[in-house]
PDB file of C-alpha atoms in Angstrom:
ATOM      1  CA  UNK A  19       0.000   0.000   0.000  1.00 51.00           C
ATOM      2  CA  UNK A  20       2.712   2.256   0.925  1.00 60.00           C
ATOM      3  CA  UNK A  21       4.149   1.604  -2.043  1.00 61.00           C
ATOM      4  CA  UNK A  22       1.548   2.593  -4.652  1.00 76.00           C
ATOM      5  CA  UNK A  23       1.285   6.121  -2.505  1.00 75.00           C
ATOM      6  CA  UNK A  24       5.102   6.656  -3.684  1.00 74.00           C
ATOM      7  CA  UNK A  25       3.966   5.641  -7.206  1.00 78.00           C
ATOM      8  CA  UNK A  26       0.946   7.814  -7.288  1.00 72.00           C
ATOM      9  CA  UNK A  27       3.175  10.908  -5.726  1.00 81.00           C
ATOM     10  CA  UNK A  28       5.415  10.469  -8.153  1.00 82.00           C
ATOM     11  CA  UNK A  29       3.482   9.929 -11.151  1.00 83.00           C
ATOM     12  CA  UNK A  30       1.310  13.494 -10.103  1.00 84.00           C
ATOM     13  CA  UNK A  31       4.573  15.241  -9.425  1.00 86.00           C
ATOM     14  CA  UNK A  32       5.730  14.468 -13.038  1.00 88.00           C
ATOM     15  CA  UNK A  33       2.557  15.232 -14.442  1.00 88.00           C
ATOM     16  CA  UNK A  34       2.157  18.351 -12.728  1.00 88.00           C
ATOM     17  CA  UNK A  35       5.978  19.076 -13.804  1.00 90.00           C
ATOM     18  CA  UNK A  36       5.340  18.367 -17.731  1.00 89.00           C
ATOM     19  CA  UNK A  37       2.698  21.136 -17.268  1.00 90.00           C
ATOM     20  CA  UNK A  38       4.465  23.432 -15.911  1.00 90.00           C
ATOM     21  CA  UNK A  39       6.963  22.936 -18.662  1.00 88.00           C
ATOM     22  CA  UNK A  40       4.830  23.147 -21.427  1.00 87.00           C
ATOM     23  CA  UNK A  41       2.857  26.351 -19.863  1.00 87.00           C
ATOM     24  CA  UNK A  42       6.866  27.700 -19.451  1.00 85.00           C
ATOM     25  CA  UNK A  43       6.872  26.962 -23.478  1.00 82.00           C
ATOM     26  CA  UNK A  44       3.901  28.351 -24.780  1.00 81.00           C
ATOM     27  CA  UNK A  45       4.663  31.316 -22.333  1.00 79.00           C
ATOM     28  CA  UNK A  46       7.985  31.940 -23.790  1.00 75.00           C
ATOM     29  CA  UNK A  47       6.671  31.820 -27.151  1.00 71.00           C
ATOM     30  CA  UNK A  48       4.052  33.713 -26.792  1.00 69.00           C
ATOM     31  CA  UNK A  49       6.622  36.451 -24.873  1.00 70.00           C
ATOM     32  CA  UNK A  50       8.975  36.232 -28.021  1.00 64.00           C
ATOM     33  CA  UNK A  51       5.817  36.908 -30.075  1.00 65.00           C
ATOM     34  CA  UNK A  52       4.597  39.886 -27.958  1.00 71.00           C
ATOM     35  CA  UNK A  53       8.408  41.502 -28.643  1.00 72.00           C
ATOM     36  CA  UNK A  54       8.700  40.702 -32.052  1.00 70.00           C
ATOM     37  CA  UNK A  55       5.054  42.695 -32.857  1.00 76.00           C
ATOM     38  CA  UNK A  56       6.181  45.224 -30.454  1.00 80.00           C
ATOM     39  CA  UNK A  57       9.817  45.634 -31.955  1.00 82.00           C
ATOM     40  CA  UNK A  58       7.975  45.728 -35.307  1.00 81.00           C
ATOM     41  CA  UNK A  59       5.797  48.707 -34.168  1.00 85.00           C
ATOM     42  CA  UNK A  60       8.864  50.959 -33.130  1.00 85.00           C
ATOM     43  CA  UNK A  61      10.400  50.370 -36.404  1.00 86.00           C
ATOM     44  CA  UNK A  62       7.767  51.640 -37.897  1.00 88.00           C
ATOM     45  CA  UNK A  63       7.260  54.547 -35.882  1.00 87.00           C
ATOM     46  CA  UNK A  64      11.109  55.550 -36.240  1.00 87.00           C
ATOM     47  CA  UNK A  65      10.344  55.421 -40.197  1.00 89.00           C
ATOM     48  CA  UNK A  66       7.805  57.323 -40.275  1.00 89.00           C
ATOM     49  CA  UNK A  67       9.620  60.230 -37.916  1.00 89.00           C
ATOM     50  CA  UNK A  68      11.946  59.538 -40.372  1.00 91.00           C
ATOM     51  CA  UNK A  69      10.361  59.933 -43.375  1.00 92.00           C
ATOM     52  CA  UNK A  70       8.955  63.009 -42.107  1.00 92.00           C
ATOM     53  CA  UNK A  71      12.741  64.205 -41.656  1.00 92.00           C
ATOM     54  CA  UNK A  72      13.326  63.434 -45.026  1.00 91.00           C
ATOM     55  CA  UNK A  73      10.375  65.244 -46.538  1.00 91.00           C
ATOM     56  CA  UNK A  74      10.851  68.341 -44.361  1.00 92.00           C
ATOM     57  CA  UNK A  75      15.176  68.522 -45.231  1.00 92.00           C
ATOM     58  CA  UNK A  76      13.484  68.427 -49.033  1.00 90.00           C
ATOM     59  CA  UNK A  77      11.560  71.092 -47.882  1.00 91.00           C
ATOM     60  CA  UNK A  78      14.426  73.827 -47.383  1.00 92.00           C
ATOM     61  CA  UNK A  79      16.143  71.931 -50.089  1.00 91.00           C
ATOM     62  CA  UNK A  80      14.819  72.662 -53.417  1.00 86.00           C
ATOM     63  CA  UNK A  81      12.668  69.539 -53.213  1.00 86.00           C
ATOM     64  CA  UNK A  82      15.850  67.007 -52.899  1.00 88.00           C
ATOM     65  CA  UNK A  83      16.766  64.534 -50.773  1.00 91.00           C
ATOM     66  CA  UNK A  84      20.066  64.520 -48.894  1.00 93.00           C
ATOM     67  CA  UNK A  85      23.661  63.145 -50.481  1.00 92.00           C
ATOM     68  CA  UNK A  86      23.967  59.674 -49.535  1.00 89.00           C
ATOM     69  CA  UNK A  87      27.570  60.479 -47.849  1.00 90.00           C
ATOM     70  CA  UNK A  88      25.661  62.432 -44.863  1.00 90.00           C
ATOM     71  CA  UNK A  89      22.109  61.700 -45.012  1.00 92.00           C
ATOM     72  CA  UNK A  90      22.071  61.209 -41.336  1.00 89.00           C
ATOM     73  CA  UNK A  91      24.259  64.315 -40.325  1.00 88.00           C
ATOM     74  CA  UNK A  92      21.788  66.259 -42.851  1.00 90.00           C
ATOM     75  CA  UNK A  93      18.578  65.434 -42.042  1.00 91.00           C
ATOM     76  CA  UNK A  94      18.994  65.025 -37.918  1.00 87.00           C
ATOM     77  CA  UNK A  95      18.232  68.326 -37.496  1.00 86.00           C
ATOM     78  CA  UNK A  96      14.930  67.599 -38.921  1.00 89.00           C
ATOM     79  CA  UNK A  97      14.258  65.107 -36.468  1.00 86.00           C
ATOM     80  CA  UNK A  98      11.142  65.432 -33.868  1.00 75.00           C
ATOM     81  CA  UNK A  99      10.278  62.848 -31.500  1.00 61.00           C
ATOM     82  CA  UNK A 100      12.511  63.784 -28.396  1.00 50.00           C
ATOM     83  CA  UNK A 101      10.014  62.537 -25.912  1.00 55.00           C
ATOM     84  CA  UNK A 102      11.712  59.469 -26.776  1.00 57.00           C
ATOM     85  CA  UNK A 103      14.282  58.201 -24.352  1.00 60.00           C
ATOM     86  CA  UNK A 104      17.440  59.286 -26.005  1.00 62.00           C
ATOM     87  CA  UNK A 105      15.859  61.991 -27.757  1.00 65.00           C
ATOM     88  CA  UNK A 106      15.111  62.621 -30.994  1.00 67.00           C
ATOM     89  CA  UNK A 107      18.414  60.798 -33.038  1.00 73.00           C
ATOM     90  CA  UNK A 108      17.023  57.317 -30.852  1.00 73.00           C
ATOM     91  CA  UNK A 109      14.692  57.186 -34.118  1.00 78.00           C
ATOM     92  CA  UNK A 110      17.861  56.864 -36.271  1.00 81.00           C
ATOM     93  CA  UNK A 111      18.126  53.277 -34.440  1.00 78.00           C
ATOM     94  CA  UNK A 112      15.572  50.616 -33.999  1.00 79.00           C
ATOM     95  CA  UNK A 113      15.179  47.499 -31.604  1.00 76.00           C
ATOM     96  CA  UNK A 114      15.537  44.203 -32.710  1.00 63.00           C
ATOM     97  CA  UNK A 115      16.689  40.447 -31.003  1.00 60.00           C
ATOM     98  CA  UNK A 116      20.644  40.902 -31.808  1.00 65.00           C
ATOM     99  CA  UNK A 117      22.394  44.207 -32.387  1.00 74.00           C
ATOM    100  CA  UNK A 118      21.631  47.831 -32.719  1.00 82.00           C
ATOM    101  CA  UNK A 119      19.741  47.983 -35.912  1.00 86.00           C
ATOM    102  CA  UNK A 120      20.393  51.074 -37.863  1.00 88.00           C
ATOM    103  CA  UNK A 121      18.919  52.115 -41.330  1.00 91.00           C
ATOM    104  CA  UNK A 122      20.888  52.365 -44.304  1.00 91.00           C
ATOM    105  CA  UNK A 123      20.197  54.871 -47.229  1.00 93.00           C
ATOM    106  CA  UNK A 124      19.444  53.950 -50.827  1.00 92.00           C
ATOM    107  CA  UNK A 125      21.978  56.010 -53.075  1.00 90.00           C
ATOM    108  CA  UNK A 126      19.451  56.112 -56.033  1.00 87.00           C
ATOM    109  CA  UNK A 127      16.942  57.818 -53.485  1.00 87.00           C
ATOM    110  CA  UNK A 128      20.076  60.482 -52.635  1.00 87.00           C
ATOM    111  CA  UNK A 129      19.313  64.254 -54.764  1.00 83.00           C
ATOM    112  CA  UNK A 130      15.798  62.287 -55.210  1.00 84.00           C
ATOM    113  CA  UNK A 131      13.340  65.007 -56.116  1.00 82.00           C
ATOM    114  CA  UNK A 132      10.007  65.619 -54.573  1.00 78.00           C
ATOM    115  CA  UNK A 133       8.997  67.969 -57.608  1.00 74.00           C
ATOM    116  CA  UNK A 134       6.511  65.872 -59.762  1.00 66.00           C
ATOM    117  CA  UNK A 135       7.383  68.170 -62.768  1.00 62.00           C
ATOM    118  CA  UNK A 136      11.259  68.569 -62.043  1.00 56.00           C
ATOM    119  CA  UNK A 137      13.914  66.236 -62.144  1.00 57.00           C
ATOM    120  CA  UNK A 138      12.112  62.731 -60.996  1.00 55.00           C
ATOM    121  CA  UNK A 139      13.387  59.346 -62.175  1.00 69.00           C
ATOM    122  CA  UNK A 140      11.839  56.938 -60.424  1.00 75.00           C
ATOM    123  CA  UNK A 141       8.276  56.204 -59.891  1.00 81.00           C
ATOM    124  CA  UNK A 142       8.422  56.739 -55.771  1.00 84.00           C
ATOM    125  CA  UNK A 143       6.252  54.260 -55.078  1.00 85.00           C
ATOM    126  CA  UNK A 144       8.732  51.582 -55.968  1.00 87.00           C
ATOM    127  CA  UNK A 145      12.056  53.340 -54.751  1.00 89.00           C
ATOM    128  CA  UNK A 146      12.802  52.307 -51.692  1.00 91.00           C
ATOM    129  CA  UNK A 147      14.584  54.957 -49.125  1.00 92.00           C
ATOM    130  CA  UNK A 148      15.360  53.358 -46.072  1.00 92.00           C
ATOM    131  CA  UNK A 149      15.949  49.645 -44.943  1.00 91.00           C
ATOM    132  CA  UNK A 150      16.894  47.853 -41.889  1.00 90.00           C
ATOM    133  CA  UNK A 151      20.427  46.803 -41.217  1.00 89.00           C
ATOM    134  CA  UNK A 152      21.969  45.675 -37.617  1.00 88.00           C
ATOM    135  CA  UNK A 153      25.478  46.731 -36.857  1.00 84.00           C
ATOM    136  CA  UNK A 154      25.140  49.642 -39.576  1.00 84.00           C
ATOM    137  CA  UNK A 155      27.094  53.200 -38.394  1.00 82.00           C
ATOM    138  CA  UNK A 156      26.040  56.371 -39.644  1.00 83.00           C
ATOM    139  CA  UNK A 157      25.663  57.581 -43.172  1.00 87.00           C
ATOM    140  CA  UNK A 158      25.655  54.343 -44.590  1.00 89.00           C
ATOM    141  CA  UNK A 159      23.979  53.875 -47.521  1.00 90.00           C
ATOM    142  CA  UNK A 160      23.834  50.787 -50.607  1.00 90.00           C
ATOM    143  CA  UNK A 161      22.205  51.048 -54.088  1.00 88.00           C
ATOM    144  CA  UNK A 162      18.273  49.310 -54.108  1.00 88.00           C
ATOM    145  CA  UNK A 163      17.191  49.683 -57.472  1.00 86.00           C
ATOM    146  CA  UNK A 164      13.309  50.786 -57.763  1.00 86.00           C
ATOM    147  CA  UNK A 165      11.105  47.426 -57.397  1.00 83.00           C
ATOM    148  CA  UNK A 166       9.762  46.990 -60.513  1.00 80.00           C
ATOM    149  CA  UNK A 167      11.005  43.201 -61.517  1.00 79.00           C
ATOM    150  CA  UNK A 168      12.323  39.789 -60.496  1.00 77.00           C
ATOM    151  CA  UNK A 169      15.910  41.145 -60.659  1.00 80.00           C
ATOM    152  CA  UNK A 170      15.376  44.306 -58.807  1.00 80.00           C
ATOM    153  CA  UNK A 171      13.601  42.126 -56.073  1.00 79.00           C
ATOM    154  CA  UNK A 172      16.627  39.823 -55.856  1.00 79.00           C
ATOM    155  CA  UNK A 173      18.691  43.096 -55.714  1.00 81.00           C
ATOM    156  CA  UNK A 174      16.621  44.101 -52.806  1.00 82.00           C
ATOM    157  CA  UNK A 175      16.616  40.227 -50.687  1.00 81.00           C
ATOM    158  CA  UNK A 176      20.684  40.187 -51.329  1.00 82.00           C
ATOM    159  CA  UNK A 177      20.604  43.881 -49.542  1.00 85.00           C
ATOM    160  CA  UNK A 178      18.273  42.985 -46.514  1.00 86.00           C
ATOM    161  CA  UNK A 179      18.541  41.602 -42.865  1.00 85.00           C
ATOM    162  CA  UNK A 180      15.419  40.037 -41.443  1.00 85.00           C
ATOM    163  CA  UNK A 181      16.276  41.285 -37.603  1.00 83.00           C
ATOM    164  CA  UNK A 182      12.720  40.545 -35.903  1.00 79.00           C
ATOM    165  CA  UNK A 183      11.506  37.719 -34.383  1.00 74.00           C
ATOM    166  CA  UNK A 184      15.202  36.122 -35.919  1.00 70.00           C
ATOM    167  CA  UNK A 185      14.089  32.660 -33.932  1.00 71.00           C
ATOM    168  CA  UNK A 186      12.493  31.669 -36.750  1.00 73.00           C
ATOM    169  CA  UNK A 187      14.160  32.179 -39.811  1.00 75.00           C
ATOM    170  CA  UNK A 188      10.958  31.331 -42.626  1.00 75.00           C
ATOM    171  CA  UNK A 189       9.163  34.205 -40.638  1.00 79.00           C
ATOM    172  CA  UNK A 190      11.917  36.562 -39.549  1.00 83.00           C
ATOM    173  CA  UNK A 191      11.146  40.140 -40.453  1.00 85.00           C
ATOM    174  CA  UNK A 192      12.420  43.631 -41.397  1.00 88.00           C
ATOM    175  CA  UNK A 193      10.276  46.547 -42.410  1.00 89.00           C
ATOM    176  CA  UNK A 194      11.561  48.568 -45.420  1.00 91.00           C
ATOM    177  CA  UNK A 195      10.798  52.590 -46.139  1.00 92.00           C
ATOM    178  CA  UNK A 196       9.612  53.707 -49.405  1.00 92.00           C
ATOM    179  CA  UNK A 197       9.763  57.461 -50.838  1.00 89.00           C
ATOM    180  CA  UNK A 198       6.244  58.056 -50.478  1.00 89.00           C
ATOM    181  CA  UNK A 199       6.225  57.064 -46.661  1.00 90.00           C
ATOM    182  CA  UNK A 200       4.913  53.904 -46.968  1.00 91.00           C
ATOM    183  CA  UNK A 201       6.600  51.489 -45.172  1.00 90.00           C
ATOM    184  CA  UNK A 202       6.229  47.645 -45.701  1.00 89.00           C
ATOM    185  CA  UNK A 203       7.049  44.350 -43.776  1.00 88.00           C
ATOM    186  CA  UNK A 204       9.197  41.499 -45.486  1.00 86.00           C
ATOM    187  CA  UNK A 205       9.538  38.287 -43.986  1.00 85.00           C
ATOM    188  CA  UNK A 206      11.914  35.522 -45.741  1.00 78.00           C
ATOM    189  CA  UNK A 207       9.269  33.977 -46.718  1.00 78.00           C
ATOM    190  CA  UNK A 208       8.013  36.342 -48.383  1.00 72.00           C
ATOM    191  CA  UNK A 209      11.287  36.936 -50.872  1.00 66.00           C
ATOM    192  CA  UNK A 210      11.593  32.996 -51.775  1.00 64.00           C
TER     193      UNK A 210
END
């Protein structure tokens, strides 16, 4: 009798064990989730601050966008946002699960003109201004030509880092700026 007590004690304390366990899972998971979506959310409200940088430096500008060279240094006075903690330049950095992530610059968006009847050469819904890019410094900036075709998409995928929710790579994702403001979300899966 005394026996089949230890049994049964042990039998509910592994039970009640492998639920705890599997609550600790689906807990984690759902935690990783809840970061990744909120990660996802500052990166897109740093784009759009900075987008609004961008449009107001074209502003003063003659309707340009910055040189690719200093594109941070030249639109950071532009910046609003400083009830952020670290003030209005934190927007020039975004969260993700590994390093700082910092945007890089398209050069074909750099002298970009606003002016519908000036010197435009792109269509700007399909040129692409800012992307995502962990470990990046300032200024720096790579040539994205405007997504109009298989190759230019390629050209894009080769440029990009996926740096949210990086657990799982077939759904890892990085949100992308374009030069109307519109921002969009790329997962791996979505470039394949």
């Amino acid at each position: 009798m005394r026996l089949a007590q230890r049994e049964l004690s042990l039998i509910s304390l592994t039970v009640v064990l492998v639920i705890v366990a599997l609550l600790g899972f689906i807990g984690y998971r759902a935690l990783q989730g809840f970061k990744a979506n909120h990660d996802m959310l500052i990166a897109k409200e740093n784009l759009h601050l900075l987008h609004e940088a961008f449009f107001n430096y074209a502003q003063d500008w003659d309707q340009m966008y910055p040189p690719a060279d200093r594109w941070t240094d030249s639109i950071a006075g532009y910046l609003s946002g400083s009830s952020q903690p670290g003030g209005a330049l934190a927007s020039l950095h975004g969260p993700g699960d590994g390093p700082e992530i910092s945007y890089v610059y398209n050069d074909l968006a750099a002298g970009y003109s606003l002016d519908a009847h000036g010197k435009r050469q792109f269509d700007p819904s399909r040129l692409i201004l800012l992307i995502e890019r962990p470990g990046a410094g300032p200024n720096v900036h790579v040539a994205i030509p405007p997504q109009v075709d298989p190759e230019a998409e390629h050209a894009l995928l080769q440029q990009l880092a996926f740096p949210h929710g990086s657990d799982d790579p077939q759904t890892a994702a990085t949100v992308v700026l374009y030069a109307t403001g519109a921002y969009k979300v790329f997962t791996r899966r979505d470039l394949r």
